[in-house]
Amino acid sequence: MKRQLAGQYAQVGAIVFLQLVQAAANLLLPTVNAAIIDDGIVAGRPEVISRLGVLMAVIAVVQAASAVAAGYLGAVVAMRIGHRLRAEVFTRIQSLSSQDVALFGTQSLTTRATNDVQQVQAFAVLVFTMLFAGPAMGIGGIVLAVQQDVALSVVVIVIVPLLLLIMYLIVRRLIPLYREGQDLLDRSGGILREQIIGVDVIRAFVRQGHEARRFAATNAGLTANNLQSALLVAGMLPMIMLVVNISSVAVVWFGGHRIQAGLMNLGALTAFIAYIMQILLAIMMSMYVLMTAPRAAVCAERIQAVLVTEPSVSSAAQPHPGLDRPRLDHPRLDPARPAALTFQDVGFSYPGAEAPVLAGISFTAVPGTTTAIVGSTGSGKTTLLNLVPRFLDPTEGRIMLAGQDIRNLPLDQLRAAMAIVPQHSHLFTGTIAENLRMGAPDAADEELWAALEAAQTMRFMRDLPLGLATPVGQGGASLSGGQRQRLCIARALLRKAPLYLFDDSFSALDYDTDTRLRQALDQQLAAATTILVAERISAVEDAELILVLDDGGLVAQGTHQELLETSATYREIAESQLALDGTL
């Protein structure tokens, strides 16, 4: 919270001062009113009524002005806290590796960055508008009530602990309910997200009923949880009002007898009742803050869990464990110079996994060549590729780029030296031009069209009346799989990087388009180091080096012809795809 409040301590001090002024003004009004009754009305002195009436009006104006000012400043500070907290959570999420994100879950991180921050922000608004005024009014009300009549103050001594006990018992029950509720909110949001994204699959397999029951079960749990917490919150106010109303009856009853006996003035009784109401108001204000505190505390815990998570992939400023801190004179990676990529006995295992995903991977990809990676599903091809931009870090061995260990390079510098086409082609909401310029923000329209032509997109681009200004739906939903892949390839070509990574980026293309695209890429990437993951043998047979993975190990490497002669695994893959074409 210190970071979020940085630079706002003066405003917080002003809020505290204004709330105390507001509380003091509220506490003065019953005393002045009592004086008007006893010294003005009962004594028959109009001048006292006029003088004290003006004083009451001034106090009321001060109270209203301080309340408005405190509310305004409190809202401003709370909004800034929310703004900074959202920014910190967003920045931290962006720094997490794929492995870290998987530990939290995408839906949970989304909820923490939005709903949880909103809950903390709402609680901050209440704190800065009620927290200081409530206790000040409560304590001041008790002191002044005792000052009006000590004997009658026994009622206050009884009701205040009783009210605090009621609030304590309810709030103690609310905390676990709110914690469970946030988890249920994550779960229901995740199910809903899956069902929206996979709606066509659900319909295709006629699983609407099953999915409806699955969501209904989670929704019922969330509803039951919210109902329990709502009943506790709703029951708090009637219980407090019951105690206070009984107390008010007791005050009037005993106060009337004391006035009749000449032990108390009418004005004092009026003031005493007013202070009882102020004590009630203070308790209700505190109650309102305390009702939101458990949910805010749970949300703050969830946010803090994200903020304190150290990314498993760290930049060179925080070197990977076991590596020396880079020297200040360490040569920087030149993103315009061709760079060789070398794997030296690289292995990778997920924490707690029984077996490694990759083990003993060693090879060198040199500039001007294409290195292809093939293997059965689950053999570790995508994991291997994800190690290069450090979406994951190897648990064994090291990876060298241009002669430097990639863990000794700043992440932004490392990733600026490569262009990546991921396995799942993802486009963002915006226009085609905006999506392409993610690869080169300053690219001119002519460069965009040249990249699109190389990526074999001109056939469908000509049919778009808006051309580069054509809007793209979220995730590229308005385009086919092949169109999305080709646009992602065009986006990568604009990068003009020394290293290109293609992760099964041609799977949605027909053979004719695939052939023409690979011919265009051979020209475009002639000087670059290209790493290509593919399922089709036809896509890799021209590669200068082919790596064959099987069960996480590198079982063979060589050219297409060499592997057909020496690798049974590669020959089996090739025969299954090419035998029917008579190309073997």
Coordinates of C-alpha atoms in Angstrom, one line a residue:
M1 CA 0.0 0.0 0.0
K2 CA 3.0 2.3 0.5
R3 CA 3.7 2.3 -3.2
Q4 CA 0.1 3.1 -4.1
L5 CA 0.0 6.0 -1.5
A6 CA 3.4 7.4 -2.7
G7 CA 3.0 11.1 -3.3
Q8 CA -0.4 11.3 -1.7
Y9 CA 0.4 11.6 2.0
A10 CA -0.5 15.2 2.0
Q11 CA -4.0 14.4 0.7
V12 CA -4.4 11.6 3.2
G13 CA -3.4 14.0 6.0
A14 CA -6.0 16.5 4.7
I15 CA -8.6 13.7 4.6
V16 CA -7.9 12.7 8.2
F17 CA -8.1 16.4 9.3
L18 CA -11.3 17.1 7.5
Q19 CA -13.0 13.9 8.8
L20 CA -12.0 14.9 12.4
V21 CA -13.4 18.4 11.8
Q22 CA -16.6 16.8 10.5
A23 CA -16.8 14.5 13.6
A24 CA -16.2 17.4 15.9
A25 CA -18.9 19.5 14.3
N26 CA -21.4 16.7 14.6
L27 CA -20.5 16.3 18.2
L28 CA -20.9 20.0 19.0
L29 CA -24.4 20.3 17.6
P30 CA -26.3 18.3 20.3
T31 CA -24.5 20.3 23.1
V32 CA -25.4 23.6 21.5
N33 CA -29.0 22.3 20.9
A34 CA -29.2 21.4 24.6
A35 CA -28.0 24.9 25.6
I36 CA -30.8 26.4 23.4
I37 CA -33.4 24.3 25.1
D38 CA -32.2 24.8 28.7
D39 CA -30.8 28.4 28.5
G40 CA -33.0 29.8 25.8
I41 CA -36.5 28.1 25.5
V42 CA -36.9 27.0 29.1
A43 CA -35.4 30.2 30.5
G44 CA -37.4 32.4 28.1
R45 CA -34.3 34.2 26.6
P46 CA -34.8 34.8 22.9
E47 CA -31.4 36.4 22.5
V48 CA -29.7 33.2 23.6
I49 CA -31.8 31.2 21.1
S50 CA -30.8 33.6 18.3
R51 CA -27.1 33.6 19.2
L52 CA -26.8 29.9 19.6
G53 CA -29.0 29.3 16.5
V54 CA -26.4 31.2 14.4
L55 CA -23.6 29.2 16.0
M56 CA -25.5 26.0 15.1
A57 CA -25.9 27.1 11.5
V58 CA -22.1 27.9 11.2
I59 CA -21.2 24.5 12.7
A60 CA -23.6 22.8 10.3
V61 CA -22.0 24.6 7.3
V62 CA -18.5 23.6 8.5
Q63 CA -19.7 20.0 9.0
A64 CA -21.2 19.8 5.5
A65 CA -18.2 21.5 3.8
S66 CA -15.7 19.2 5.5
A67 CA -17.7 16.2 4.7
V68 CA -17.9 17.1 1.0
A69 CA -14.2 18.0 0.8
A70 CA -13.2 14.8 2.7
G71 CA -15.4 12.7 0.4
Y72 CA -13.9 14.3 -2.8
L73 CA -10.3 13.9 -1.7
G74 CA -11.0 10.4 -0.5
A75 CA -12.5 9.4 -3.8
V76 CA -9.5 10.9 -5.7
V77 CA -6.9 9.1 -3.5
A78 CA -8.9 5.8 -3.8
M79 CA -9.1 6.0 -7.6
R80 CA -5.4 6.6 -7.8
I81 CA -4.7 3.6 -5.6
G82 CA -6.9 1.5 -7.9
H83 CA -5.2 2.9 -11.0
R84 CA -1.7 2.2 -9.6
L85 CA -2.7 -1.3 -8.4
R86 CA -4.1 -2.2 -11.7
A87 CA -1.0 -1.0 -13.5
E88 CA 1.3 -3.0 -11.1
V89 CA -0.8 -6.2 -11.5
F90 CA -0.8 -5.8 -15.3
T91 CA 3.0 -5.2 -15.3
R92 CA 3.6 -8.2 -13.1
I93 CA 1.4 -10.4 -15.2
Q94 CA 3.2 -9.3 -18.3
S95 CA 6.6 -10.3 -16.7
L96 CA 5.4 -13.8 -15.8
S97 CA 6.5 -16.7 -17.8
S98 CA 4.1 -19.1 -19.5
Q99 CA 4.8 -21.5 -16.6
D100 CA 3.9 -18.9 -14.0
V101 CA 0.7 -17.9 -15.8
A102 CA -0.3 -21.6 -15.9
L103 CA 0.1 -21.9 -12.1
F104 CA -2.4 -19.1 -11.5
G105 CA -4.7 -19.7 -14.4
T106 CA -5.7 -17.2 -17.0
Q107 CA -9.2 -16.7 -15.6
S108 CA -7.9 -16.2 -12.1
L109 CA -5.3 -13.6 -13.2
T110 CA -8.1 -11.8 -15.1
T111 CA -10.3 -11.7 -12.0
R112 CA -7.4 -10.5 -9.8
A113 CA -6.6 -7.7 -12.2
T114 CA -10.2 -6.5 -12.5
N115 CA -12.7 -7.6 -9.9
D116 CA -10.2 -7.9 -7.0
V117 CA -8.6 -4.5 -7.7
Q118 CA -12.2 -3.0 -7.9
Q119 CA -13.0 -4.5 -4.4
V120 CA -9.9 -3.0 -2.9
Q121 CA -10.6 0.3 -4.5
A122 CA -14.2 0.4 -3.2
F123 CA -12.8 -0.4 0.3
A124 CA -10.3 2.5 0.0
V125 CA -13.2 4.8 -0.8
L126 CA -15.0 3.8 2.4
V127 CA -11.8 4.1 4.4
F128 CA -11.1 7.6 3.2
T129 CA -14.7 8.8 3.7
M130 CA -15.8 7.0 6.9
L131 CA -13.0 5.2 8.8
F132 CA -11.7 8.2 10.8
A133 CA -14.9 10.0 11.2
G134 CA -16.7 6.9 12.6
P135 CA -14.5 6.1 15.5
A136 CA -14.1 9.9 16.3
M137 CA -17.8 10.3 16.5
G138 CA -18.3 7.1 18.5
I139 CA -15.6 7.9 21.1
G140 CA -16.6 11.5 21.3
G141 CA -20.3 10.6 21.5
I142 CA -19.6 8.2 24.5
V143 CA -17.5 10.9 26.3
L144 CA -20.1 13.6 25.8
A145 CA -23.0 11.3 26.6
V146 CA -21.3 10.5 30.0
Q147 CA -20.7 14.2 30.5
Q148 CA -24.5 14.9 30.1
D149 CA -25.5 12.4 32.7
V150 CA -23.3 9.8 34.4
A151 CA -26.1 7.6 35.8
L152 CA -27.8 7.4 32.4
S153 CA -24.6 6.4 30.7
V154 CA -24.9 2.9 32.0
V155 CA -27.1 2.3 29.0
V156 CA -24.1 3.3 26.7
I157 CA -21.7 1.1 28.6
V158 CA -24.1 -1.9 28.0
I159 CA -25.0 -1.3 24.3
V160 CA -21.5 -0.5 22.9
P161 CA -19.8 -3.8 23.8
L162 CA -22.9 -5.6 22.7
L163 CA -22.9 -3.9 19.3
L164 CA -19.2 -4.6 18.9
L165 CA -19.7 -8.2 19.7
I166 CA -22.4 -8.6 17.1
M167 CA -20.2 -7.0 14.4
Y168 CA -17.2 -9.2 15.4
L169 CA -19.1 -12.4 15.2
I170 CA -20.6 -11.5 11.8
V171 CA -17.4 -10.2 10.3
R172 CA -15.5 -13.3 11.5
R173 CA -17.9 -15.5 9.6
L174 CA -17.8 -13.3 6.5
I175 CA -14.0 -13.6 5.9
P176 CA -14.0 -17.4 4.9
L177 CA -17.2 -16.9 2.9
Y178 CA -15.7 -14.1 0.9
R179 CA -12.5 -16.1 0.3
E180 CA -14.5 -19.1 -0.9
G181 CA -16.7 -16.7 -3.0
Q182 CA -13.7 -15.3 -4.9
D183 CA -12.5 -18.8 -5.7
L184 CA -16.0 -19.8 -7.0
L185 CA -16.0 -16.6 -9.1
D186 CA -12.7 -17.7 -10.7
R187 CA -14.1 -21.1 -11.4
S188 CA -17.4 -20.0 -12.8
G189 CA -15.6 -17.4 -15.0
G190 CA -13.3 -20.1 -16.3
I191 CA -16.1 -22.4 -17.2
L192 CA -18.0 -19.6 -18.9
R193 CA -14.9 -18.6 -20.9
E194 CA -14.4 -22.2 -22.0
Q195 CA -18.0 -22.5 -23.1
I196 CA -18.0 -19.3 -25.0
I197 CA -14.7 -20.1 -26.8
G198 CA -15.7 -23.7 -27.4
V199 CA -19.4 -23.2 -28.2
D200 CA -19.1 -24.8 -31.7
V201 CA -17.5 -27.9 -30.3
I202 CA -20.2 -28.2 -27.6
R203 CA -22.9 -27.9 -30.2
A204 CA -21.1 -30.3 -32.6
F205 CA -21.1 -33.0 -29.9
V206 CA -24.5 -32.1 -28.6
R207 CA -23.2 -31.4 -25.1
Q208 CA -25.2 -28.4 -24.3
G209 CA -27.1 -30.1 -21.6
H210 CA -23.9 -31.4 -19.9
E211 CA -22.2 -28.0 -20.1
A212 CA -25.4 -26.3 -18.8
R213 CA -25.4 -28.7 -15.8
R214 CA -21.7 -28.1 -15.2
F215 CA -22.1 -24.3 -15.2
A216 CA -25.3 -24.6 -13.1
A217 CA -23.5 -26.6 -10.4
T218 CA -20.8 -23.9 -10.1
N219 CA -23.3 -21.1 -10.4
A220 CA -25.4 -22.7 -7.6
G221 CA -22.3 -22.9 -5.4
L222 CA -21.6 -19.2 -6.0
T223 CA -25.2 -18.2 -5.4
A224 CA -25.3 -20.2 -2.1
N225 CA -22.1 -18.5 -1.0
N226 CA -23.3 -15.0 -2.0
L227 CA -26.7 -15.7 -0.2
Q228 CA -25.0 -16.7 3.0
S229 CA -22.8 -13.6 3.0
A230 CA -25.8 -11.4 2.0
L231 CA -27.9 -12.8 4.8
L232 CA -25.2 -12.1 7.3
V233 CA -24.8 -8.5 6.1
A234 CA -28.5 -8.0 5.8
G235 CA -29.0 -9.4 9.4
M236 CA -26.4 -7.1 10.9
L237 CA -28.4 -3.8 10.5
P238 CA -31.7 -5.1 12.0
M239 CA -29.8 -6.6 15.0
I240 CA -28.0 -3.3 15.6
M241 CA -31.2 -1.3 15.2
L242 CA -33.0 -3.6 17.7
V243 CA -30.3 -3.1 20.3
V244 CA -30.2 0.7 19.7
N245 CA -34.0 1.1 19.7
I246 CA -34.4 -0.8 23.0
S247 CA -31.6 1.3 24.4
S248 CA -33.4 4.5 23.2
V249 CA -36.6 3.4 24.9
A250 CA -34.6 2.8 28.1
V251 CA -32.9 6.2 27.8
V252 CA -36.3 8.0 27.4
W253 CA -37.8 5.9 30.2
F254 CA -35.1 6.4 32.8
G255 CA -34.3 10.0 31.6
G256 CA -37.9 11.0 32.0
H257 CA -37.9 9.7 35.6
R258 CA -34.7 11.6 36.3
I259 CA -36.1 14.9 34.8
Q260 CA -39.2 14.4 37.0
A261 CA -37.0 13.9 40.0
G262 CA -35.1 17.1 39.1
L263 CA -31.8 15.2 38.5
M264 CA -31.6 16.0 34.8
N265 CA -32.5 18.8 32.5
L266 CA -34.7 18.4 29.4
G267 CA -31.9 19.7 27.1
A268 CA -29.4 17.2 28.6
L269 CA -31.8 14.3 27.8
T270 CA -32.3 15.6 24.3
A271 CA -28.5 15.8 23.8
F272 CA -28.1 12.4 25.4
I273 CA -30.5 10.9 22.9
A274 CA -28.7 12.7 20.1
Y275 CA -25.4 11.3 21.2
I276 CA -26.9 7.8 21.3
M277 CA -27.9 8.3 17.7
Q278 CA -24.5 9.5 16.8
I279 CA -22.9 6.5 18.5
L280 CA -25.3 4.4 16.4
L281 CA -24.3 6.3 13.3
A282 CA -20.6 5.8 14.1
I283 CA -21.1 2.1 14.7
M284 CA -23.1 1.8 11.4
M285 CA -20.3 3.6 9.5
S286 CA -17.7 1.3 11.1
M287 CA -20.0 -1.6 10.3
Y288 CA -20.2 -0.6 6.7
V289 CA -16.5 -0.4 6.5
L290 CA -16.0 -3.7 8.3
M291 CA -18.6 -5.5 6.0
T292 CA -16.4 -4.7 3.0
A293 CA -13.1 -5.3 4.8
P294 CA -13.2 -9.1 4.7
R295 CA -13.8 -9.2 0.9
A296 CA -11.2 -6.5 0.3
A297 CA -8.7 -8.4 2.6
V298 CA -9.3 -11.6 0.5
C299 CA -8.9 -9.7 -2.7
A300 CA -5.8 -8.0 -1.4
E301 CA -4.3 -11.4 -0.5
R302 CA -4.9 -12.6 -4.0
I303 CA -3.4 -9.5 -5.6
Q304 CA -0.4 -9.7 -3.3
A305 CA 0.1 -13.3 -4.3
V306 CA 0.6 -12.1 -7.9
L307 CA 2.7 -9.1 -7.0
V308 CA 5.2 -11.1 -4.9
T309 CA 5.6 -13.8 -7.5
E310 CA 9.1 -13.6 -8.9
P311 CA 9.1 -14.5 -12.6
S312 CA 10.7 -17.8 -13.2
V313 CA 12.3 -16.2 -16.3
S314 CA 14.4 -13.2 -15.2
S315 CA 16.1 -10.6 -17.4
A316 CA 19.8 -10.0 -17.3
A317 CA 19.4 -7.4 -14.5
Q318 CA 18.4 -10.3 -12.3
P319 CA 20.5 -13.2 -13.7
H320 CA 19.3 -16.7 -13.7
P321 CA 20.5 -18.7 -10.6
G322 CA 23.9 -20.1 -11.2
L323 CA 24.9 -17.5 -13.8
D324 CA 27.3 -14.7 -13.1
R325 CA 26.0 -11.2 -13.4
P326 CA 26.8 -9.8 -16.8
R327 CA 29.8 -7.5 -17.0
L328 CA 29.1 -3.9 -17.8
D329 CA 31.3 -4.2 -20.8
H330 CA 29.5 -7.3 -22.1
P331 CA 28.9 -6.9 -25.8
R332 CA 25.3 -6.2 -26.7
L333 CA 23.4 -8.4 -29.2
D334 CA 23.1 -6.7 -32.6
P335 CA 19.6 -7.4 -33.8
A336 CA 20.7 -6.6 -37.4
R337 CA 23.6 -9.1 -37.6
P338 CA 23.0 -12.8 -38.5
A339 CA 23.4 -14.9 -35.4
A340 CA 24.1 -18.6 -34.9
L341 CA 21.9 -20.5 -32.3
T342 CA 23.5 -23.3 -30.3
F343 CA 21.9 -25.7 -27.9
Q344 CA 24.5 -27.3 -25.5
D345 CA 23.1 -30.4 -23.7
V346 CA 19.8 -28.6 -23.0
G347 CA 17.1 -30.2 -20.8
F348 CA 13.9 -28.9 -19.4
S349 CA 11.6 -30.3 -16.6
Y350 CA 8.5 -28.9 -15.1
P351 CA 8.7 -28.5 -11.2
G352 CA 7.6 -31.8 -9.6
A353 CA 7.5 -33.7 -12.9
E354 CA 8.5 -37.3 -12.9
A355 CA 10.3 -37.2 -16.2
P356 CA 11.9 -34.3 -18.2
V357 CA 10.2 -32.8 -21.2
L358 CA 13.5 -32.4 -23.0
A359 CA 16.9 -34.0 -22.2
G360 CA 20.4 -33.8 -23.8
I361 CA 19.5 -31.5 -26.8
S362 CA 22.6 -30.3 -28.6
F363 CA 22.7 -28.8 -32.1
T364 CA 23.8 -25.6 -33.9
A365 CA 21.7 -23.6 -36.4
V366 CA 23.8 -21.3 -38.5
P367 CA 22.8 -18.1 -40.4
G368 CA 21.5 -18.6 -43.9
T369 CA 20.1 -22.1 -43.1
T370 CA 16.8 -23.6 -42.0
T371 CA 16.8 -26.0 -39.1
A372 CA 13.6 -28.1 -39.0
I373 CA 12.2 -30.0 -36.0
V374 CA 10.0 -33.0 -36.4
G375 CA 8.6 -35.6 -34.1
S376 CA 5.5 -37.2 -32.8
T377 CA 2.9 -35.4 -30.8
G378 CA 4.2 -34.7 -27.3
S379 CA 7.8 -35.1 -28.2
G380 CA 8.8 -31.6 -27.0
K381 CA 9.0 -29.7 -30.2
T382 CA 7.1 -26.6 -29.1
T383 CA 8.8 -26.7 -25.7
L384 CA 12.2 -26.6 -27.4
L385 CA 11.1 -23.6 -29.5
N386 CA 9.8 -21.8 -26.4
L387 CA 13.2 -22.0 -24.8
V388 CA 14.8 -19.7 -27.4
P389 CA 12.8 -16.5 -26.6
R390 CA 12.9 -17.6 -22.9
F391 CA 9.2 -18.1 -22.5
L392 CA 10.7 -21.0 -20.5
D393 CA 14.2 -21.4 -19.1
P394 CA 16.1 -24.7 -19.5
T395 CA 16.7 -26.6 -16.3
E396 CA 19.9 -28.1 -17.7
G397 CA 22.6 -26.9 -20.2
R398 CA 22.6 -23.6 -21.9
I399 CA 21.5 -21.9 -25.2
M400 CA 23.9 -19.6 -27.0
L401 CA 22.9 -16.9 -29.5
A402 CA 25.7 -15.1 -31.3
G403 CA 28.1 -16.6 -28.8
Q404 CA 26.3 -15.3 -25.7
D405 CA 24.3 -17.2 -23.2
I406 CA 20.7 -16.0 -23.7
R407 CA 20.1 -15.8 -20.0
N408 CA 22.8 -13.1 -19.8
L409 CA 20.9 -10.9 -22.2
P410 CA 18.1 -8.4 -21.3
L411 CA 14.8 -10.0 -22.4
D412 CA 13.7 -7.1 -24.6
Q413 CA 17.1 -7.2 -26.4
L414 CA 16.9 -11.0 -26.9
R415 CA 13.4 -11.0 -28.2
A416 CA 14.0 -8.0 -30.4
A417 CA 16.5 -10.2 -32.3
M418 CA 13.9 -12.7 -33.3
A419 CA 10.6 -12.9 -35.1
I420 CA 8.1 -15.6 -33.9
V421 CA 5.1 -17.2 -35.5
P422 CA 3.4 -19.1 -32.7
Q423 CA 1.6 -22.4 -33.0
H424 CA -1.8 -20.8 -32.3
S425 CA -2.1 -17.8 -34.6
H426 CA -3.4 -14.9 -32.5
L427 CA -4.5 -11.6 -33.8
F428 CA -5.7 -8.6 -31.7
T429 CA -8.8 -6.4 -32.0
G430 CA -8.0 -3.6 -34.4
T431 CA -7.3 -3.4 -38.1
I432 CA -5.1 -5.6 -40.3
A433 CA -2.5 -2.8 -40.5
E434 CA -2.4 -2.4 -36.7
N435 CA -1.8 -6.1 -36.3
L436 CA 1.0 -6.2 -38.8
R437 CA 2.7 -3.2 -37.3
M438 CA 3.2 -5.1 -34.1
G439 CA 6.2 -6.5 -35.9
A440 CA 7.4 -3.1 -37.2
P441 CA 5.6 -0.1 -35.7
D442 CA 7.1 2.4 -38.2
A443 CA 6.5 0.3 -41.3
A444 CA 5.0 2.1 -44.3
D445 CA 2.0 0.8 -46.1
E446 CA 4.2 -0.4 -49.0
E447 CA 6.2 -2.5 -46.6
L448 CA 2.9 -4.0 -45.2
W449 CA 1.8 -5.0 -48.7
A450 CA 5.2 -6.5 -49.6
A451 CA 5.0 -8.7 -46.4
L452 CA 1.4 -9.7 -47.2
E453 CA 2.4 -10.6 -50.8
A454 CA 5.3 -12.8 -49.5
A455 CA 3.0 -14.4 -47.0
Q456 CA 0.6 -15.4 -49.9
T457 CA -2.3 -13.3 -48.6
M458 CA -3.0 -11.3 -51.7
R459 CA -5.8 -13.6 -52.9
F460 CA -8.1 -12.9 -50.0
M461 CA -6.7 -9.3 -49.3
R462 CA -8.0 -8.2 -52.8
D463 CA -11.5 -9.2 -51.7
L464 CA -11.5 -6.9 -48.7
P465 CA -12.9 -3.5 -49.7
L466 CA -11.1 -1.7 -46.8
G467 CA -7.8 -3.4 -47.4
L468 CA -5.3 -2.7 -44.6
A469 CA -8.1 -0.9 -42.7
T470 CA -10.2 -4.0 -42.5
P471 CA -11.2 -4.6 -38.9
V472 CA -10.1 -7.8 -37.2
G473 CA -12.2 -9.4 -34.4
Q474 CA -10.8 -10.5 -31.1
G475 CA -8.4 -13.4 -31.7
G476 CA -8.9 -13.0 -35.4
A477 CA -12.3 -14.7 -35.2
S478 CA -13.5 -13.0 -38.4
L479 CA -10.8 -14.8 -40.4
S480 CA -10.2 -18.4 -41.3
G481 CA -7.3 -20.4 -39.8
G482 CA -5.2 -20.2 -42.9
Q483 CA -5.8 -16.5 -43.2
R484 CA -4.7 -15.9 -39.6
Q485 CA -1.6 -18.0 -40.1
R486 CA -0.5 -16.1 -43.1
L487 CA -1.2 -12.7 -41.5
C488 CA 1.0 -13.8 -38.5
I489 CA 3.7 -14.8 -40.9
A490 CA 3.5 -11.4 -42.6
R491 CA 3.7 -9.8 -39.2
A492 CA 6.9 -11.7 -38.5
L493 CA 8.5 -10.9 -41.9
L494 CA 8.1 -7.2 -41.1
R495 CA 10.4 -7.7 -38.2
K496 CA 13.4 -8.3 -40.4
A497 CA 15.2 -10.2 -37.6
P498 CA 18.3 -12.3 -37.7
L499 CA 16.4 -15.3 -36.2
Y500 CA 13.0 -16.6 -37.2
L501 CA 11.0 -19.2 -35.2
F502 CA 8.0 -20.9 -36.9
D503 CA 6.0 -23.2 -34.7
D504 CA 3.9 -25.4 -37.0
S505 CA 2.9 -22.3 -38.8
F506 CA 1.7 -23.9 -42.0
S507 CA -0.7 -26.5 -40.7
A508 CA -3.8 -24.7 -41.9
L509 CA -2.5 -24.1 -45.5
D510 CA -3.3 -26.2 -48.5
Y511 CA -0.3 -27.8 -50.3
D512 CA -0.3 -25.3 -53.2
T513 CA -0.2 -22.3 -50.8
D514 CA 2.3 -24.0 -48.6
T515 CA 4.7 -24.6 -51.5
R516 CA 4.5 -21.0 -52.8
L517 CA 4.9 -19.6 -49.3
R518 CA 8.0 -21.7 -48.5
Q519 CA 9.5 -20.6 -51.8
A520 CA 8.8 -16.9 -50.9
L521 CA 10.3 -17.5 -47.4
D522 CA 13.5 -19.0 -48.9
Q523 CA 14.1 -15.6 -50.6
Q524 CA 12.9 -13.4 -47.8
L525 CA 15.0 -15.3 -45.1
A526 CA 18.1 -16.2 -47.1
A527 CA 20.5 -14.6 -44.6
A528 CA 18.6 -15.4 -41.5
T529 CA 18.7 -18.3 -39.1
T530 CA 15.4 -20.1 -39.4
I531 CA 14.0 -22.7 -36.9
L532 CA 11.0 -24.5 -38.2
V533 CA 8.6 -26.9 -36.4
A534 CA 6.4 -28.8 -38.7
E535 CA 4.3 -31.9 -39.0
R536 CA 4.6 -32.3 -42.7
I537 CA 7.7 -33.9 -44.1
S538 CA 7.1 -31.9 -47.3
A539 CA 7.6 -28.7 -45.3
V540 CA 11.0 -29.7 -43.9
E541 CA 12.7 -31.9 -46.6
D542 CA 14.6 -29.0 -48.1
A543 CA 16.0 -27.9 -44.7
E544 CA 19.8 -27.9 -44.2
L545 CA 19.4 -29.6 -40.8
I546 CA 16.5 -31.7 -39.5
L547 CA 16.2 -32.6 -35.8
V548 CA 14.2 -35.7 -34.9
L549 CA 12.7 -35.6 -31.4
D550 CA 11.2 -38.6 -29.7
D551 CA 10.0 -38.6 -26.1
G552 CA 12.0 -35.5 -25.3
G553 CA 15.3 -36.7 -26.7
L554 CA 17.1 -35.8 -29.9
V555 CA 17.3 -39.2 -31.6
A556 CA 18.7 -38.1 -34.9
Q557 CA 19.8 -35.1 -36.9
G558 CA 20.8 -34.6 -40.5
T559 CA 19.4 -33.8 -43.9
H560 CA 16.3 -35.4 -45.3
Q561 CA 18.2 -38.0 -47.4
E562 CA 20.6 -38.8 -44.5
L563 CA 17.8 -39.4 -42.1
L564 CA 15.8 -41.6 -44.5
E565 CA 18.9 -43.8 -44.5
T566 CA 19.9 -43.7 -40.9
S567 CA 16.9 -42.9 -38.7
A568 CA 14.1 -45.4 -38.3
T569 CA 11.9 -42.8 -36.5
Y570 CA 12.2 -40.3 -39.3
R571 CA 11.7 -42.9 -41.9
E572 CA 8.5 -44.1 -40.2
I573 CA 7.2 -40.5 -40.1
A574 CA 8.2 -39.9 -43.8
E575 CA 6.7 -43.1 -45.0
S576 CA 3.4 -42.5 -43.3
Q577 CA 3.1 -39.2 -45.2
L578 CA 4.8 -39.7 -48.5
A579 CA 4.4 -43.3 -49.5
L580 CA 1.0 -42.8 -51.0
D581 CA 2.4 -40.0 -53.2
G582 CA 5.2 -42.2 -54.5
T583 CA 7.8 -39.7 -53.5
L584 CA 10.0 -42.1 -51.4

